[in-house]
XYZ file of C-alpha atoms in Angstrom:
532
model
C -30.639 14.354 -30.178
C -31.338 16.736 -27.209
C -28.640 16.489 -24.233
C -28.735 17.601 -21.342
C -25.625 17.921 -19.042
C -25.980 18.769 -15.050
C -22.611 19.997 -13.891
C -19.914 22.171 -15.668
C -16.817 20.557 -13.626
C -14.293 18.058 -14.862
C -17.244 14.961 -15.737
C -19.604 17.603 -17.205
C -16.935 20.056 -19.332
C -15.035 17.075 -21.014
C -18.427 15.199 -21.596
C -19.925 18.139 -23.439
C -16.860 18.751 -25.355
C -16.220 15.342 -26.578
C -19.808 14.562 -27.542
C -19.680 18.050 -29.645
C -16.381 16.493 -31.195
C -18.071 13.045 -31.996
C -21.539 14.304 -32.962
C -21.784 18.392 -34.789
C -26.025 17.878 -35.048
C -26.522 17.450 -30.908
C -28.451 20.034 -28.911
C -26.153 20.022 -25.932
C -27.211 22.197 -22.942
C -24.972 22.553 -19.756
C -26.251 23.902 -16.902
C -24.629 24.994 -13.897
C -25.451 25.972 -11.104
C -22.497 28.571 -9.957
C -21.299 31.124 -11.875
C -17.850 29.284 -13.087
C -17.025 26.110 -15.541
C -14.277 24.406 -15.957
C -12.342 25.361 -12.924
C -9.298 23.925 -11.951
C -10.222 22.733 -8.428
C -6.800 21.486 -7.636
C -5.196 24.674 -8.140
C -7.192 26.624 -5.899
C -4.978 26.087 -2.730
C -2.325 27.433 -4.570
C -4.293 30.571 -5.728
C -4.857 31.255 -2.470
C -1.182 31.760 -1.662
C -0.519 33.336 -5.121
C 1.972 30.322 -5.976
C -0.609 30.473 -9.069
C -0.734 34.459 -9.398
C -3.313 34.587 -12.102
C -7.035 34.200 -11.388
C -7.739 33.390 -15.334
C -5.070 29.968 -15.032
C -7.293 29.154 -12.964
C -10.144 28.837 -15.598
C -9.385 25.804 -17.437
C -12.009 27.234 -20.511
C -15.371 29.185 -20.381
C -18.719 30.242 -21.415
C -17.531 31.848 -24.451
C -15.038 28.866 -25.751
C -17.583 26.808 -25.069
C -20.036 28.521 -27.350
C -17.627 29.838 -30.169
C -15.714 26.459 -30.493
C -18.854 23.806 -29.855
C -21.828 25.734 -29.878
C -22.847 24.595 -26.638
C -25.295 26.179 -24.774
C -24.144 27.015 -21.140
C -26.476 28.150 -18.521
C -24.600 29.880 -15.650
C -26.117 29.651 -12.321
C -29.059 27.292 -13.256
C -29.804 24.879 -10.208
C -31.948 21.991 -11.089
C -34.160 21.309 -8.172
C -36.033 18.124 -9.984
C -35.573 15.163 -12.576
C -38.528 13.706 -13.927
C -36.894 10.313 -16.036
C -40.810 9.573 -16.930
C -41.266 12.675 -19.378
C -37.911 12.861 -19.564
C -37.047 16.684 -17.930
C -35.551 18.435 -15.759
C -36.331 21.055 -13.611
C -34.506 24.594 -12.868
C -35.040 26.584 -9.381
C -36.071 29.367 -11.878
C -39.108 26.903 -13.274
C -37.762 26.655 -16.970
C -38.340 23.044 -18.228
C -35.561 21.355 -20.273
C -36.375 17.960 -21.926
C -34.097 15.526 -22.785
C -33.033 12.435 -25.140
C -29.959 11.897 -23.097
C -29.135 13.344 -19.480
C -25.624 13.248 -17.637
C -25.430 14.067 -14.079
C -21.558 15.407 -13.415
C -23.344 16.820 -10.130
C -20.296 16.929 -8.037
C -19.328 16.461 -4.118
C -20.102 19.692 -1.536
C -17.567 19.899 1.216
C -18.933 18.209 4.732
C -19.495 20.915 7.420
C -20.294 19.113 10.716
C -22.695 20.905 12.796
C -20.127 22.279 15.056
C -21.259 25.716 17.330
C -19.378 28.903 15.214
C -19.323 27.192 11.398
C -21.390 30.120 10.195
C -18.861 32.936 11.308
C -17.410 34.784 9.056
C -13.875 33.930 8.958
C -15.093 30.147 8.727
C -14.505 29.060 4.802
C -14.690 25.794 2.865
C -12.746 25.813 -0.210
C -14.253 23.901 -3.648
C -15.072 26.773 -6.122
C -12.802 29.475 -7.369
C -15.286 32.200 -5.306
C -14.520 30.511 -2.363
C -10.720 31.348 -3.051
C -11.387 34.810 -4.170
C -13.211 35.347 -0.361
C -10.150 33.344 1.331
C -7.816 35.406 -0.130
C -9.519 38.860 -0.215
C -10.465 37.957 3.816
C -7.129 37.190 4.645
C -5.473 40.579 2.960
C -8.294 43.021 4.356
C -8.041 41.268 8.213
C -4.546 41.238 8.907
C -4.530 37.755 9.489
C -1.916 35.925 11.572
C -3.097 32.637 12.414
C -4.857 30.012 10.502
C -6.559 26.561 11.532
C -7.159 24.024 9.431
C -9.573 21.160 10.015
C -8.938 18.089 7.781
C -5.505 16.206 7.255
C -6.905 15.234 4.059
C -5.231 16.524 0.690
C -6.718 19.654 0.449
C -6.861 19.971 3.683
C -2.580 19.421 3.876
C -2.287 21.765 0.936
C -4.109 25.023 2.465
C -2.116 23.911 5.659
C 1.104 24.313 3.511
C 0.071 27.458 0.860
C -1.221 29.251 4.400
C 2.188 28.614 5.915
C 3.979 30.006 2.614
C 1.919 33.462 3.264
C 3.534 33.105 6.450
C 0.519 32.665 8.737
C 0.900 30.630 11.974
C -0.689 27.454 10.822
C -2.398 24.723 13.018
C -3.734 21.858 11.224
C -6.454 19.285 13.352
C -7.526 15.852 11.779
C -9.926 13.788 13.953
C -8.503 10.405 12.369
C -4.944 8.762 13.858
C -3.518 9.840 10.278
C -3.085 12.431 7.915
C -3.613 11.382 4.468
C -6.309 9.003 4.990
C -5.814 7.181 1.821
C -2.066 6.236 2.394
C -0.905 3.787 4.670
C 0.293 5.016 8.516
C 3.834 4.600 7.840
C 4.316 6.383 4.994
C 1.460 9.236 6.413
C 3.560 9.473 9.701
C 6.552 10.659 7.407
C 4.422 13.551 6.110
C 3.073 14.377 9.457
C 6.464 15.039 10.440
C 7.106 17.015 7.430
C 4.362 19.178 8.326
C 5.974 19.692 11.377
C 9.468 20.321 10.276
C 8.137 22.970 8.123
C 6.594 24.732 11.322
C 2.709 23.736 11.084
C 1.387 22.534 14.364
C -0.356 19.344 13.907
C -3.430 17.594 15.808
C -4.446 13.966 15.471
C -7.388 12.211 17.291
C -9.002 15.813 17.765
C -12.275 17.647 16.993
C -12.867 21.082 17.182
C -15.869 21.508 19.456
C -16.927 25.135 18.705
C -15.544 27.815 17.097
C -15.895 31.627 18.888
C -14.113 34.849 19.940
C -12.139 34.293 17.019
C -10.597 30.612 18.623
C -11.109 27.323 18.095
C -11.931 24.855 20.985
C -10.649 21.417 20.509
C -12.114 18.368 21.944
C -9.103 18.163 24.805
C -10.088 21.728 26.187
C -7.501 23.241 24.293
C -8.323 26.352 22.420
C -5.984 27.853 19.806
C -6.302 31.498 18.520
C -8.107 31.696 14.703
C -8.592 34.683 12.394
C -9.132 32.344 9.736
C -10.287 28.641 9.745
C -10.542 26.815 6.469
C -13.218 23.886 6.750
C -11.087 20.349 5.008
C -12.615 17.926 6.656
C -13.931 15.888 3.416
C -16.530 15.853 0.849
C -19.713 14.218 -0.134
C -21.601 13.146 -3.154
C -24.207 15.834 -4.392
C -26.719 13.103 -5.219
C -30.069 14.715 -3.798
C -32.240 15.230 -7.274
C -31.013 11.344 -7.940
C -32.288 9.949 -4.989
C -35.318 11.538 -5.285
C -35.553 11.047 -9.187
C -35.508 7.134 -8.087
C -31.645 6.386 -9.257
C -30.626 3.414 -7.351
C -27.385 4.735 -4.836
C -24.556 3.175 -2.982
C -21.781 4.383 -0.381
C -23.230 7.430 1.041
C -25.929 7.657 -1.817
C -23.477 7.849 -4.226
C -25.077 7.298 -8.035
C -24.625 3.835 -9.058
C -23.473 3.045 -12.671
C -22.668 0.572 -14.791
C -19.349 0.238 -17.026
C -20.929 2.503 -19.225
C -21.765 5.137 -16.766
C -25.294 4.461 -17.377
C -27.771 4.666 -14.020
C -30.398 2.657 -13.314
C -32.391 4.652 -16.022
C -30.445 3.908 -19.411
C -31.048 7.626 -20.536
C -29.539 9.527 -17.129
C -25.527 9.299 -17.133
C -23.144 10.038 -14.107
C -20.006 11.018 -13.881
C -17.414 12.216 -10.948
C -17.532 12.882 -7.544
C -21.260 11.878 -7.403
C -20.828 8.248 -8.276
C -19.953 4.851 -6.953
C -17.229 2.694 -8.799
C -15.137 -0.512 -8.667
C -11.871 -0.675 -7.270
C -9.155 -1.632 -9.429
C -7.887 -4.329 -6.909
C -10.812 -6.614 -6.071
C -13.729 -4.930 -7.627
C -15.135 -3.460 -4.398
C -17.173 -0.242 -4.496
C -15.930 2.701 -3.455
C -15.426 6.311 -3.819
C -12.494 8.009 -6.057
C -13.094 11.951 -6.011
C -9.792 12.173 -8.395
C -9.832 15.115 -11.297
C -8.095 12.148 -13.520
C -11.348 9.674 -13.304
C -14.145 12.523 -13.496
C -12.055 13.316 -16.851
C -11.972 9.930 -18.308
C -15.588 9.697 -17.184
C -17.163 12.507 -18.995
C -15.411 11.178 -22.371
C -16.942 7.599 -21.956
C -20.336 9.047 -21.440
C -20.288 10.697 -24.554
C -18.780 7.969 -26.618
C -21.043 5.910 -25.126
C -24.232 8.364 -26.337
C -23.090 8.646 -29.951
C -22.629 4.700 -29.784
C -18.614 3.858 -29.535
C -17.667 1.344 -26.918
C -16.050 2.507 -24.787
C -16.022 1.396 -21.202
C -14.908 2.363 -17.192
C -13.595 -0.491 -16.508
C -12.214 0.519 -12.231
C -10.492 3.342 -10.588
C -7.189 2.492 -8.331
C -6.858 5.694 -6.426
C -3.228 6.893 -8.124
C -3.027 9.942 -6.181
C -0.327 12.790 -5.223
C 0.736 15.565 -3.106
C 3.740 17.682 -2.251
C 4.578 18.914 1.292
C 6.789 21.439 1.271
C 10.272 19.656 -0.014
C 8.777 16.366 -0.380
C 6.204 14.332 -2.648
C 3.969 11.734 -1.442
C 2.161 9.391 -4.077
C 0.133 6.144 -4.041
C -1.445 3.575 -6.359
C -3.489 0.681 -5.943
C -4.017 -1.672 -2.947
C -3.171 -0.016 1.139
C -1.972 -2.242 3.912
C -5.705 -1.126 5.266
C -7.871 -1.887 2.362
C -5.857 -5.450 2.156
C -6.382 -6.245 6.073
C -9.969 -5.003 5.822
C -10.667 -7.876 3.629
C -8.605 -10.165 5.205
C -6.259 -10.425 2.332
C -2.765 -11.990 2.674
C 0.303 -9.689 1.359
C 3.508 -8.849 1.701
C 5.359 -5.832 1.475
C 9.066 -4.471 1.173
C 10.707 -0.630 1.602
C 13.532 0.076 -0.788
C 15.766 3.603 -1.107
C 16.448 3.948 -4.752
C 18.024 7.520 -5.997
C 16.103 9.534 -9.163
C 18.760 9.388 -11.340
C 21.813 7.829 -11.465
C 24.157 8.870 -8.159
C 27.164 10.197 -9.756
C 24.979 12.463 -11.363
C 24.800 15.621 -9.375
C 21.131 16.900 -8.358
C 20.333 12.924 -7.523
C 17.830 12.733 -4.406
C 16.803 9.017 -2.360
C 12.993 8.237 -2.298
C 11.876 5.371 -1.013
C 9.502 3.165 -2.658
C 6.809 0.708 -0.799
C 5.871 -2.029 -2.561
C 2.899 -4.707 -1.748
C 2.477 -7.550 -3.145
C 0.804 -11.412 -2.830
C 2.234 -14.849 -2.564
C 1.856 -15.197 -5.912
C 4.227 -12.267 -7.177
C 1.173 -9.786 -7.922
C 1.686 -6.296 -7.967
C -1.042 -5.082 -5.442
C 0.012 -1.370 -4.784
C 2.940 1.039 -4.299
C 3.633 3.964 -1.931
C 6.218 6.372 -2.356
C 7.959 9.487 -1.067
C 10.940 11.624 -1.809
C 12.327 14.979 -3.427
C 12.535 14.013 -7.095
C 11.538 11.503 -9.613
C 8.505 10.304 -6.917
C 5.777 11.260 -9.603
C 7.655 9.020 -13.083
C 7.976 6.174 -10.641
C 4.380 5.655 -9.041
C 2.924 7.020 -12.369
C 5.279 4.094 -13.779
C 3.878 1.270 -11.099
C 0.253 2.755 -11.709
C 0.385 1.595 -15.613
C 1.645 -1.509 -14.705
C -0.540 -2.181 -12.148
C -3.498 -1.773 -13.930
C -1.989 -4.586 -16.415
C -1.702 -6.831 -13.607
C 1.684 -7.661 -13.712
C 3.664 -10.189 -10.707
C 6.759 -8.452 -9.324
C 9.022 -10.220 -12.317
C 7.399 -8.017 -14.868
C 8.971 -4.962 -12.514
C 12.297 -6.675 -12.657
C 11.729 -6.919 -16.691
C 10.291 -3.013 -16.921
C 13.066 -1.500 -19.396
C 12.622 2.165 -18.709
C 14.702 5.142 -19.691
C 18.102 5.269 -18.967
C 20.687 8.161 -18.889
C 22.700 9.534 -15.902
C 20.798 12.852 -15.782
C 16.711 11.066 -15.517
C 17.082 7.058 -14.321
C 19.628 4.940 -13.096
C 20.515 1.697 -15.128
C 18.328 0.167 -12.254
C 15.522 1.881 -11.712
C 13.773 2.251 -8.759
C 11.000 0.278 -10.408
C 13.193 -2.464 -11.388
C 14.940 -2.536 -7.781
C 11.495 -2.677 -5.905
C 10.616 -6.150 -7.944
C 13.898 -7.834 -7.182
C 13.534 -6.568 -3.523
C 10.036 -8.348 -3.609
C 11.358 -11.448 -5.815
C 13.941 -12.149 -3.221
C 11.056 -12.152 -0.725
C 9.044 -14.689 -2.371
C 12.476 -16.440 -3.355
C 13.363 -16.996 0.575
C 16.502 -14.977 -0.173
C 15.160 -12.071 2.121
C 13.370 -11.542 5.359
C 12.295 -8.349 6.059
C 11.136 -6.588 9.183
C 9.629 -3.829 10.053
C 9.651 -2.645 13.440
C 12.435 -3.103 16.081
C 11.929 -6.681 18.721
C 13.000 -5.813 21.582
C 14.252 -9.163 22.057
C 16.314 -9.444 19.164
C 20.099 -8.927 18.515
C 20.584 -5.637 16.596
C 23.263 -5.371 14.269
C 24.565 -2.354 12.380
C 26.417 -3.098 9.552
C 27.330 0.972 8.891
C 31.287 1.648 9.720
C 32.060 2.553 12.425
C 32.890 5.947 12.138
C 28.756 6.152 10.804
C 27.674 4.119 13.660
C 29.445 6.671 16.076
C 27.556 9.627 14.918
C 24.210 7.431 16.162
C 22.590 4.235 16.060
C 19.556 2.297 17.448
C 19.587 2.002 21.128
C 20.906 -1.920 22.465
C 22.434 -2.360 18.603
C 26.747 -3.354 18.355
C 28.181 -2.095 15.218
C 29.988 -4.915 13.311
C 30.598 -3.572 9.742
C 29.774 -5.293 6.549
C 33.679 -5.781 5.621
C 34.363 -7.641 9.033
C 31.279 -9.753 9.080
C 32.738 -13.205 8.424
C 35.413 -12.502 11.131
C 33.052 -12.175 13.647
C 30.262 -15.297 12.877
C 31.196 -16.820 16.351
C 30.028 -13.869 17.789
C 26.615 -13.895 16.070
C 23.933 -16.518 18.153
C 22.263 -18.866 15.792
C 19.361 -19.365 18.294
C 18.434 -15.866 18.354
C 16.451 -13.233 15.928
C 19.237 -10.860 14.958
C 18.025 -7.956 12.869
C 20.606 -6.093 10.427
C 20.064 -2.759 9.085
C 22.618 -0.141 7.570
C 21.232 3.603 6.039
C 19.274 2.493 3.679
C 18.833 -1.331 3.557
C 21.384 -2.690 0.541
C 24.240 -3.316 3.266
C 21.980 -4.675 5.634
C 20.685 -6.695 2.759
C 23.743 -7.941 1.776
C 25.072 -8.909 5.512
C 21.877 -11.374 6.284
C 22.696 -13.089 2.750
C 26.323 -13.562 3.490
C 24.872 -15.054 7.096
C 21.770 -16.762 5.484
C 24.622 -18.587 3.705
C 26.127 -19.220 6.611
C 24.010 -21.197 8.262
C 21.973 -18.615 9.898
C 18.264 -18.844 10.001
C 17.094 -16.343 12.147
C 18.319 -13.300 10.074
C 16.190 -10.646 9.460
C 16.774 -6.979 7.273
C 15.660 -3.746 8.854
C 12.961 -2.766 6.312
C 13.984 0.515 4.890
C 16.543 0.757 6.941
C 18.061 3.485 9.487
C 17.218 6.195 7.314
C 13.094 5.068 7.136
C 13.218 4.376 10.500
C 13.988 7.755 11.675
C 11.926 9.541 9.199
C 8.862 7.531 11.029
C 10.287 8.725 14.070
C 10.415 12.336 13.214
């Protein structure tokens, strides 16, 4: 069996090693069309800034591993210009014909440069393969470079923002979108705007850069900023053009369309990565997941899948990651967006659980955000925080994907010692947060009515050092000695630091007879972090 694999990233290197693992009497061929495999994308931001000092960690394997350990044949800077799935072949720029049995397309996603006047400058750079690192950094050390623009508040785009700032470089980032971090939801991307911010990068929303010259960038209010370097973020796009014309039927911005095999519309051509369309995990909608994690999984079904094992892609949910400076941001599953664009009924709680157990020094608050239907279903889960922000999404992300109601969180019996977990774990406290939601036993809101009667429940010697505007300060322990001075026919919204006081003031009033209670979601703490 002949097979031929397009693509030597994270689809096309684990394919081609897994198929040499299943099956020792395959012809396997990988071209690619650069002159690097097996590069760790992800890392390249931090190459850059020399976080990662060493070019070769860089290089997750190479030609030579490749050929000593699977006696696979790897063709270096071979770009195939044409598929022909009739006579089953493919076509290199150079004219050599390779035929096939089997062909897997792990062709990638090229960063999107808009046609904006300047892009072709020299100090203008998109980062996706280690050479484009090597000309970053070798740019920036032989140009005395002092300021840097960014365009793209996506997650590359956030981490060059943050490794530029760490070679201390005056740092501007500009995102055309309302939001950084597209795929989180605004709250929780507000937080890491201002994080950005507190760490000294200057940060543009709702703006485009409208040419680049004279070594500055002109933004689309008239505003120009000074640039010796500008590092292109804005996004990327499937490399799909030899599909399309081969015939393979494409989706979302001609992204390849396969099946849960990975098969295309031709049963012989594979795909696998960044160039193909797949089903979300929550409500089996196409879409686009240009995660390392997937393209991984990906390559490994192909091959099973050639040799004859089933083995299936079933959906992606998007877990995803990043850290900021001090802090780490992480999602899985369902957004507030992706739920409203489909008209989708949900609801969703903040909670401030610590990473280990409190009286255990080194213990740092995250909060969690949890969504979640009538019905108790685990939709998706936001997070930020110093510590612990990674086990606890990574947690929710498994149990997700086993579609579990918010009871089965409650029930999650995860490791527990003072120095990694508390006895509750910031897993288990998110589900009763949400079962007291769907129990009637809490009503949480989420921004502040101006109408309402605020209430903080802090002491007093906490409400002193600042407080929401309009809010009296009646403290948890003198509560019931003050329910005559609390209206019943009035929204009055309670809040403390972090939410459990406030929590447990509007049950102790719930109980009283009080129906209009409602808990500041988050609490104080949340609230200002939104607020910068």
């Amino acid at each position: 069996m002949k097979v031929i694999i397009i693509g030597g990233g994270a689809t096309g290197a684990s394919c081609a090693a897994r198929l040499r693992r299943l099956d020792e009497n395959a012809t396997i061929t990988l071209l690619e069309q650069t002159d690097e495999i097996s590069i760790a994308n992800c890392g390249l931001p931090y190459y850059v800034s020399d976080i990662i000092p060493d070019r070769d960690n860089i290089q997750v394997s190479n030609v030579d591993t490749f050929k000593q350990w699977f006696n696979i044949d790897v063709r270096l800077n071979t770009r195939v210009i044409e598929i022909r799935p009739k006579t089953q072949e493919v076509i290199a720029e150079n004219g050599t014909i390779y035929s096939y049995d089997k062909l897997v397309l792990a062709l990638g996603a090229a960063p999107f440069v808009p046609e904006t006047q300047g892009v072709e400058q020299d100090f203008v750079f998109t980062l996706r393969h280690l050479s484009d690192a090597d000309q970053i950094k070798s740019y920036i050390q032989s140009h005395a470079v002092q300021q840097a623009v960014v365009i793209g508040g996506g997650f590359i785009g956030l981490e060059m923002a943050e490794n530029l700032k760490h070679m201390n470089l005056s740092t501007t980032l500009v995102e055309a979108g309302p939001q950084i971090l597209n795929p989180f939801d605004t709250d929780i991307a507000q937080v890491a705007y201002h994080r950005l911010r507190q760490n000294g990068i200057s940060v543009y929303l709702n703006t485009t850069v409208q040419q680049i010259n004279n070594k500055q960038v002109t933004l689309s209010s008239g505003e120009t900023i000074p640039a010796d370097i500008v590092i292109m973020a804005i996004g990327v796009r499937p490399e799909t053009k030899i599909a399309v014309q081969a015939g393979l039927k494409t989706g979302i911005r001609d992204a390849i369309q396969v099946n849960e095999f990975m098969q295309t519309s031709d049963p012989n051509i594979y795909a696998g990565g960044d160039s193909v369309e797949v089903k979300s995990l929550i409500g089996d909608d196409p879409t686009l997941i240009p995660l390392a994690g997937p393209a991984n999984r990906q390559g490994r079904i192909i091959a099973d899948h050639v040799v004859g094992l089933a083995s299936s892609y079933q959906s992606s949910q998007g877990s995803a990651i990043i850290q900021l400076f001090d802090t780490v941001f992480a999602m899985t599953g369902a957004t507030e967006k992706s739920l409203q664009a489909k008209s989708e009924l949900y609801h969703k709680i903040h909670v401030w659980a610590n990473s280990h157990a409190g009286y255990y020094p080194g213990a740092h608050p995250m909060l969690v955000k949890l969504l979640f239907s009538h019905t108790g279903k685990v939709l998706g889960a936001q997070a930020y925080g110093h510590t612990g922000v990674d086990k606890v999404i990574d947690v929710l992300a498994a149990l997700i994907r086993r579609e579990v109601t918010v009871k089965d969180l409650i029930e999650a019996e995860l490791c527990y010692a003072p120095p990694f977990n508390s006895a509750k774990s910031p897993v288990n406290i998110a589900g009763m947060a949400a079962e007291n939601v769907l129990n009637g036993l809490f009503k949480p809101c989420f921004e502040v009515d101006e109408k309402a009667l605020l209430i903080d429940v802090r002491p007093a010697a906490m409400f002193a050092q600042g407080s929401l505007p309009r809010a009296i300060n009646i403290p948890i322990t003198e509560i019931r000695n003050h329910l005559n001075d609390i209206p019943k026919d009035k929204k009055v919204i309670v809040y403390c630091a972090k939410g459990y006081t406030g929590y447990v003031a509007a049950s102790l009033l719930r109980q009283r007879g009080f129906t209009n209670i409602f808990n500041l979601s988050g609490g104080l703490l949340f609230f200002k972090d939104l607020k910068g």
